[in-house]
CSV table of C-alpha atoms in Angstrom, one decimal:
chain,number,residue,atom,x,y,z
M,1111,MET,CA,11.8,4.7,43.1
M,1112,LEU,CA,15.1,3.5,41.9
M,1113,GLY,CA,15.5,0.3,40.0
M,1114,VAL,CA,12.1,0.4,38.4
M,1115,LYS,CA,12.1,0.5,34.7
M,1116,GLU,CA,9.1,1.9,32.8
M,1117,GLU,CA,8.2,-0.2,29.8
M,1118,VAL,CA,8.0,1.9,26.6
M,1119,SER,CA,5.3,1.0,24.1
M,1120,ASP,CA,5.3,2.3,20.5
M,1121,GLU,CA,1.6,1.7,20.1
M,1122,ASN,CA,0.6,5.3,20.8
M,1123,ILE,CA,3.5,7.0,19.1
M,1124,PRO,CA,2.1,8.7,16.0
M,1125,VAL,CA,3.7,7.6,12.8
M,1126,SER,CA,3.7,10.0,9.9
M,1127,GLU,CA,3.7,8.4,6.6
M,1128,SER,CA,5.7,10.2,4.0
M,1129,GLU,CA,3.5,11.7,1.4
M,1130,PRO,CA,4.6,11.5,-2.3
M,1131,GLU,CA,6.3,14.6,-3.6
M,1132,PRO,CA,3.8,16.8,-5.4
M,1133,GLU,CA,4.2,16.7,-9.1
M,1134,PRO,CA,5.8,19.9,-10.4
M,1135,GLU,CA,3.4,22.3,-12.1
M,1136,VAL,CA,3.6,22.3,-15.9
M,1137,ASP,CA,4.4,25.7,-17.2
M,1138,ILE,CA,2.2,25.8,-20.3
M,1139,GLN,CA,3.8,29.1,-21.5
M,1140,GLU,CA,7.2,27.3,-21.6
M,1141,PHE,CA,5.7,24.7,-23.9
M,1142,LEU,CA,4.1,27.4,-26.1
M,1143,ASP,CA,7.4,29.3,-26.3
M,1144,LYS,CA,9.1,26.1,-27.6
M,1145,GLY,CA,6.3,25.7,-30.2
M,1146,LEU,CA,4.7,22.7,-28.4
M,1147,VAL,CA,1.0,22.6,-28.1
M,1148,PRO,CA,-0.8,21.3,-24.9
M,1149,THR,CA,-3.9,19.3,-25.6
M,1150,ASP,CA,-7.1,18.8,-23.7
M,1151,GLY,CA,-7.2,15.0,-24.0
M,1152,LYS,CA,-9.2,13.2,-21.3
M,1153,THR,CA,-6.6,10.7,-20.2
M,1154,TYR,CA,-6.2,9.0,-16.8
M,1155,GLN,CA,-2.7,9.0,-15.4
M,1156,ARG,CA,-1.3,5.7,-14.2
M,1157,VAL,CA,1.0,6.1,-11.2
M,1158,LEU,CA,4.2,4.3,-12.2
M,1159,GLY,CA,5.0,1.4,-10.0
M,1160,SER,CA,1.6,1.4,-8.3
M,1161,ASP,CA,-1.9,0.0,-8.7
M,1162,TYR,CA,-3.3,3.5,-8.6
M,1163,ILE,CA,-4.6,5.8,-11.3
M,1164,ILE,CA,-5.2,9.5,-11.1
M,1165,ASP,CA,-8.7,10.4,-12.3
M,1166,LEU,CA,-9.6,13.5,-14.3
M,1167,GLU,CA,-10.2,15.5,-11.1
M,1168,GLY,CA,-6.8,14.7,-9.7
M,1169,LYS,CA,-8.1,12.1,-7.2
M,1170,SER,CA,-6.3,8.7,-6.8
M,1171,ILE,CA,-8.3,5.6,-7.5
M,1172,HIS,CA,-7.3,2.0,-7.4
M,1173,GLN,CA,-7.1,0.4,-10.8
M,1174,ASP,CA,-9.5,-2.4,-9.8
M,1175,ALA,CA,-12.1,0.1,-8.7
M,1176,LEU,CA,-11.7,2.0,-12.0
M,1177,LYS,CA,-11.8,-1.3,-13.9
M,1178,GLN,CA,-15.2,-2.2,-12.3
M,1179,GLN,CA,-16.6,1.3,-13.1
M,1180,HIS,CA,-15.2,1.5,-16.7
M,1181,PRO,CA,-14.1,-2.0,-18.0
M,1182,ASP,CA,-13.8,-0.6,-21.5
M,1183,LEU,CA,-10.7,1.4,-20.4
M,1184,PHE,CA,-8.7,-1.7,-19.7
M,1185,LEU,CA,-9.0,-3.6,-23.0
M,1186,LYS,CA,-5.3,-3.4,-23.6
M,1187,ALA,CA,-3.0,-5.5,-21.5
M,1188,ASP,CA,-0.5,-3.4,-19.6
M,1189,ASP,CA,2.5,-4.5,-17.5
M,1190,GLY,CA,2.4,-1.2,-15.6
M,1191,LYS,CA,6.2,-0.8,-15.8
M,1192,SER,CA,7.2,0.4,-19.3
M,1193,VAL,CA,6.5,3.6,-21.3
M,1194,ASN,CA,4.1,2.8,-24.1
M,1195,THR,CA,3.9,4.0,-27.7
M,1196,SER,CA,0.7,3.8,-29.6
M,1197,PHE,CA,-1.2,5.5,-32.4
M,1198,GLY,CA,-4.7,6.3,-33.4
M,1199,THR,CA,-7.3,9.0,-33.9
M,1200,ASP,CA,-8.1,9.5,-30.2
M,1201,PHE,CA,-5.8,9.7,-27.2
M,1202,PRO,CA,-5.8,6.6,-25.0
M,1203,PHE,CA,-7.9,6.8,-21.8
M,1204,ILE,CA,-5.1,5.5,-19.6
M,1205,ALA,CA,-1.5,6.6,-19.9
M,1206,THR,CA,1.7,6.7,-17.9
M,1207,LYS,CA,3.6,9.9,-17.7
M,1208,GLY,CA,6.1,9.7,-20.6
M,1209,ASP,CA,3.9,7.6,-22.9
M,1210,ILE,CA,4.1,8.5,-26.6
M,1211,PHE,CA,1.1,8.7,-28.9
M,1212,VAL,CA,0.9,9.4,-32.6
M,1213,ARG,CA,-2.2,11.1,-33.9
M,1214,VAL,CA,-2.8,9.7,-37.4
M,1215,ASP,CA,-5.9,11.8,-38.1
M,1216,GLN,CA,-3.7,14.9,-38.7
M,1217,MET,CA,-1.5,15.6,-41.7
M,1218,PRO,CA,1.4,15.1,-41.2
M,1219,ASN,CA,0.9,12.7,-38.3
M,1220,ARG,CA,1.8,14.4,-35.0
M,1221,VAL,CA,3.6,13.0,-32.0
M,1222,TYR,CA,2.4,13.7,-28.4
M,1223,LYS,CA,3.9,12.9,-25.0
M,1224,PHE,CA,1.8,12.4,-21.9
M,1225,MET,CA,3.0,14.8,-19.2
M,1226,GLY,CA,0.8,13.5,-16.4
M,1227,HIS,CA,-2.0,15.9,-16.9
M,1228,LYS,CA,-2.0,16.7,-20.6
M,1229,TRP,CA,-0.8,15.4,-23.9
M,1230,ILE,CA,1.9,17.8,-25.3
M,1231,GLU,CA,2.9,17.8,-28.9
M,1232,VAL,CA,6.6,17.1,-29.5
M,1233,GLU,CA,8.7,17.5,-32.6
M,1234,LYS,CA,9.1,14.2,-34.5
M,1235,GLU,CA,12.8,14.8,-34.8
M,1236,LYS,CA,13.2,14.9,-31.0
M,1237,SER,CA,11.6,11.5,-30.5
M,1238,ASP,CA,11.9,8.3,-32.4
M,1239,SER,CA,10.6,5.7,-29.9
M,1240,TYR,CA,7.2,5.6,-31.7
M,1241,LEU,CA,9.1,4.4,-34.8
M,1242,PHE,CA,9.8,1.1,-33.2
M,1243,ASP,CA,6.1,0.2,-33.1
M,1244,GLU,CA,5.8,-2.2,-36.1
M,1245,GLU,CA,2.1,-1.7,-36.3
M,1246,TYR,CA,2.5,2.0,-36.8
M,1247,ILE,CA,5.0,1.4,-39.6
M,1248,LYS,CA,2.6,-1.1,-41.2
M,1249,HIS,CA,-0.2,1.6,-40.9
M,1250,LEU,CA,2.0,4.2,-42.6
M,1251,ILE,CA,2.9,1.8,-45.5
M,1252,ALA,CA,-0.8,0.9,-46.0
M,1253,ARG,CA,-1.8,4.6,-46.1
M,1254,ILE,CA,0.9,5.4,-48.5
M,1255,GLU,CA,0.0,2.5,-50.8
M,1256,THR,CA,-3.7,3.6,-50.9
M,1257,GLY,CA,-2.7,7.2,-51.5
M,1258,GLU,CA,-4.1,8.5,-48.2
M,1259,TYR,CA,-0.7,9.7,-47.0
M,1260,ASP,CA,1.9,11.7,-48.9
M,1261,ILE,CA,5.4,10.3,-48.7
M,1262,ASP,CA,6.7,13.8,-48.6
M,1263,LEU,CA,5.1,14.4,-45.2
M,1264,LEU,CA,7.2,11.6,-43.6
M,1265,SER,CA,10.2,12.6,-41.5
M,1266,ASP,CA,13.6,11.3,-42.5
M,1267,LYS,CA,13.5,8.8,-39.6
M,1268,GLU,CA,10.1,7.6,-40.7
M,1269,LYS,CA,11.3,7.0,-44.2
M,1270,ALA,CA,14.4,5.2,-43.0
M,1271,GLN,CA,12.3,3.0,-40.7
M,1272,ILE,CA,9.8,2.1,-43.5
M,1273,GLU,CA,12.7,1.2,-45.8
M,1274,ASP,CA,14.3,-1.0,-43.1
M,1275,TYR,CA,10.9,-2.7,-42.5
M,1276,LEU,CA,10.3,-3.3,-46.3
M,1277,GLN,CA,13.8,-4.7,-46.8
M,1278,ALA,CA,13.5,-7.0,-43.8
M,1279,ASN,CA,10.1,-8.3,-45.0
M,1280,GLN,CA,10.9,-8.8,-48.7
M,1281,PRO,CA,9.9,-12.2,-49.9
M,1282,SER,CA,13.1,-14.2,-50.5
M,1283,ASN,CA,13.9,-15.2,-54.1
M,1284,GLY,CA,14.5,-18.9,-54.4
């Protein structure tokens, strides 16, 4: 039949949603060769720019569902966009790939970066973002004042940041 047009519907056309690129495997030997130490911290990975978190078995879970199951993991407010720096004696339970954490229960304090699956120790000289955490600088000052931390264990950058903080926060004379 000429002149008859068949109407085309896109309802039955299968649409393939693009899957996210798989995260590259971390070559642990490469880190060991560089003197970096992988850790076995139990940290959930936040998917940057998303409301999903990767659980410890590699499964994706919406942050609201995880929050209902484990409200204690969400005590810290998080804008979900920026890389965070923090410090303490235990790795945080939720981290975004690239977050920096300083372990203060080790002498000297050690700096770690979250690689998506593990916390990897990085040399202090190769990262200084953790030094802009004013609470960490106050923590160092307090530990030095009480004799709990030896000033000789500080990196040059840590010493400089402490000096800058102390100068900026000196009581003014007058």
